PDB file of C-alpha atoms in Angstrom:
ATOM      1  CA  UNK A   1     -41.322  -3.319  60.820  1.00 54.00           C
ATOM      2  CA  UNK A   2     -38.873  -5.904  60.934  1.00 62.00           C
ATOM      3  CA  UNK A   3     -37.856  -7.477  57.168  1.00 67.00           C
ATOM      4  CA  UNK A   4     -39.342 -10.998  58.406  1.00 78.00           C
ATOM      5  CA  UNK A   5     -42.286  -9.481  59.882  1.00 89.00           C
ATOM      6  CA  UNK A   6     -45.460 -11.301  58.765  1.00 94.00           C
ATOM      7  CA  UNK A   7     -48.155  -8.513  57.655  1.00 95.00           C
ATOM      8  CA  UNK A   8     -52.070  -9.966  56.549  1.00 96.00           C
ATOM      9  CA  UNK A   9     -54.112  -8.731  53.857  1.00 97.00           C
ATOM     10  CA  UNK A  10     -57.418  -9.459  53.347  1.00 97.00           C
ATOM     11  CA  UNK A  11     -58.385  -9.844  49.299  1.00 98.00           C
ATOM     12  CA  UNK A  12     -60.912 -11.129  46.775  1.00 98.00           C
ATOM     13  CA  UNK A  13     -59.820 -13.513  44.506  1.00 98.00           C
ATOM     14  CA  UNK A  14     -62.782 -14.866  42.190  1.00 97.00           C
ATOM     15  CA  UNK A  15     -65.777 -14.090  44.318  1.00 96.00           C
ATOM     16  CA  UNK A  16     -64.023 -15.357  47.448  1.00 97.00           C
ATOM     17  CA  UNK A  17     -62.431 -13.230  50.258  1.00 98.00           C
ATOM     18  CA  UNK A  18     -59.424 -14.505  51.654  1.00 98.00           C
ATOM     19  CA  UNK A  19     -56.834 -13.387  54.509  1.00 98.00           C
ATOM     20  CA  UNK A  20     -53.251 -14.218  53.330  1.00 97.00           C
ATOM     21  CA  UNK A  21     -49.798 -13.525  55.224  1.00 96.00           C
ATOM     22  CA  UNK A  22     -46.749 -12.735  54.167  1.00 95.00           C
ATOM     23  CA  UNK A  23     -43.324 -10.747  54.152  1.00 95.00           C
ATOM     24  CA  UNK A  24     -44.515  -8.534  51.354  1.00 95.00           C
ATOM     25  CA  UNK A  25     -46.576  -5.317  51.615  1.00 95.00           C
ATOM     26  CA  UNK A  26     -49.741  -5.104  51.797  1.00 96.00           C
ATOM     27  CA  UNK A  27     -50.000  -3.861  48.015  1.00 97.00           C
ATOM     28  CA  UNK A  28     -47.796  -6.831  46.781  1.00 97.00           C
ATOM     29  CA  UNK A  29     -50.199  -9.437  48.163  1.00 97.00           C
ATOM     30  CA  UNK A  30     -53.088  -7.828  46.510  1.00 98.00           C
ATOM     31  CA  UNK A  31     -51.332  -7.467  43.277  1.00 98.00           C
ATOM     32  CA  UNK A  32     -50.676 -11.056  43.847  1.00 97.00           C
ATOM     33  CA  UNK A  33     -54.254 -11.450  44.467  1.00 98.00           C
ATOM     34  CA  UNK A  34     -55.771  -9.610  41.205  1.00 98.00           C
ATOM     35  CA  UNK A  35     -53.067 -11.242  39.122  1.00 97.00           C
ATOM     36  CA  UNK A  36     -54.859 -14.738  40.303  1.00 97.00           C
ATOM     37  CA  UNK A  37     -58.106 -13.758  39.937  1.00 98.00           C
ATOM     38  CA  UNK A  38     -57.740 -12.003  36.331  1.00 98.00           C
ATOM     39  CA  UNK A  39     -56.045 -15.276  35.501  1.00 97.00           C
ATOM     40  CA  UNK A  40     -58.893 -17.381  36.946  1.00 97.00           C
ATOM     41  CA  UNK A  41     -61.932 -15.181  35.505  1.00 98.00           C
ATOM     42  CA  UNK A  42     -59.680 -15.866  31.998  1.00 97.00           C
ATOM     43  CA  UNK A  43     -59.591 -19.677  32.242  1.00 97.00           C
ATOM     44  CA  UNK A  44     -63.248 -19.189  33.061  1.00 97.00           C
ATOM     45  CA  UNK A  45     -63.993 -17.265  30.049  1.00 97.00           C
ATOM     46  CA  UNK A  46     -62.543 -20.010  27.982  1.00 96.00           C
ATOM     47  CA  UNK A  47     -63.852 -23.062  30.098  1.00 95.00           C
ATOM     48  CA  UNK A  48     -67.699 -21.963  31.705  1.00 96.00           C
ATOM     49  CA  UNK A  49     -68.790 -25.315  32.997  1.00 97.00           C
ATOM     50  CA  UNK A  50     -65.525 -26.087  35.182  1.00 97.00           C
ATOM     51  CA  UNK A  51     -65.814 -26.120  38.820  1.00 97.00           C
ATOM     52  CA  UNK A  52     -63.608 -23.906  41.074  1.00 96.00           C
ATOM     53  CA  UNK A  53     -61.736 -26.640  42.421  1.00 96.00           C
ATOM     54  CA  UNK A  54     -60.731 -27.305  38.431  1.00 97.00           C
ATOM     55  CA  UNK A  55     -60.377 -23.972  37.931  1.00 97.00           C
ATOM     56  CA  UNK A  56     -57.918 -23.415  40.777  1.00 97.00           C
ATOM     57  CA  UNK A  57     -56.006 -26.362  39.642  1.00 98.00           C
ATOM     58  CA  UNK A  58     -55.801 -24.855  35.908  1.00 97.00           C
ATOM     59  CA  UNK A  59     -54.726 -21.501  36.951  1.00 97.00           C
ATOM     60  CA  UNK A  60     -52.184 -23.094  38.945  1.00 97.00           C
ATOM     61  CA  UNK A  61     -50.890 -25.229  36.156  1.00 98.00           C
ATOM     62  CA  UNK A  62     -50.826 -22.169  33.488  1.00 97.00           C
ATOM     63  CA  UNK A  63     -49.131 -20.055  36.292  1.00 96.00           C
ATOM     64  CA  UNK A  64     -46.343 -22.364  36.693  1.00 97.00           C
ATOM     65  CA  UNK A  65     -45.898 -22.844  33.270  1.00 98.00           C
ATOM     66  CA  UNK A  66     -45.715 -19.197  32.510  1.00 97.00           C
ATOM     67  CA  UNK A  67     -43.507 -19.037  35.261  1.00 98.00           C
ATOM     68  CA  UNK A  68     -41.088 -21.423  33.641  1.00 98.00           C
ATOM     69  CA  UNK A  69     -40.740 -20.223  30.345  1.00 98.00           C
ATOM     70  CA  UNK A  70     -40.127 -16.824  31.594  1.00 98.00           C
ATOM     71  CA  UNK A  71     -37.120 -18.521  33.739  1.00 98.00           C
ATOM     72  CA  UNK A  72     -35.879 -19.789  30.871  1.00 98.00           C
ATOM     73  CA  UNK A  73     -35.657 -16.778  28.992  1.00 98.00           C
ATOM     74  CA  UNK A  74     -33.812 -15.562  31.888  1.00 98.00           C
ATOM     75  CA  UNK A  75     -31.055 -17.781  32.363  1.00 97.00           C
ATOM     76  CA  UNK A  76     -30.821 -17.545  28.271  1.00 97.00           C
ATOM     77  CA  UNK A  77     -30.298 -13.757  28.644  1.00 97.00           C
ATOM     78  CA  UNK A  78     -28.084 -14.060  31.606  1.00 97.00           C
ATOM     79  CA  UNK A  79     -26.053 -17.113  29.465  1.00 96.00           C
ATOM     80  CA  UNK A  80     -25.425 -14.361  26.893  1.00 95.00           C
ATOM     81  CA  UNK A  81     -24.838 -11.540  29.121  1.00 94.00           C
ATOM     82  CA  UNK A  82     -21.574 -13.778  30.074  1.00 92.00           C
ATOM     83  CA  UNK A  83     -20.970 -14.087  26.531  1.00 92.00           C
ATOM     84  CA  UNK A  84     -20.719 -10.781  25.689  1.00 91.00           C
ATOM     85  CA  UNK A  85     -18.960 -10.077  28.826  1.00 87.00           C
ATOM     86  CA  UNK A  86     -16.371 -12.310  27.934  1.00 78.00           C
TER      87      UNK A  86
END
């Protein structure tokens, strides 16, 4: 398979199945997809009476977030790497 190739995977995230494409393997995508749907089912826990349209739009927000603080901490670990390089 060529490294652009486009591979689908079918998987479930919160109740609903979904086809998605992608570069990745086939076991990426549906880590992807479990990682989204714990996330969702959490938000849920916390928040019963939102919609999935709200939901979606809350697990998005608290993924990107998580996503930037965990760039932070990496370019503050690669700013001292440098430093002790130095």
């Amino acid at each position: 398979m060529a490294e652009n190739e486009k591979i689908r995977a079918i998987v479930m995230i919160y109740g609903q199945q979904y086809t998605i494409s992608g570069t990745e393997t086939t076991g990426h995508m549906q880590q992807v997809a479990a990682i989204v749907d714990n996330k969702m089912r959490e938000i849920h826990s916390v928040n019963p009476n939102l919609n999935t349209s709200s939901l979606a739009v809350l697990t998005a927000v608290n993924t990107i977030h998580e996503y930037i603080k965990l760039q932070e901490k990496y370019e503050k670990l690669v700013e001292e790497f440098k430093q002790l390089k130095d």
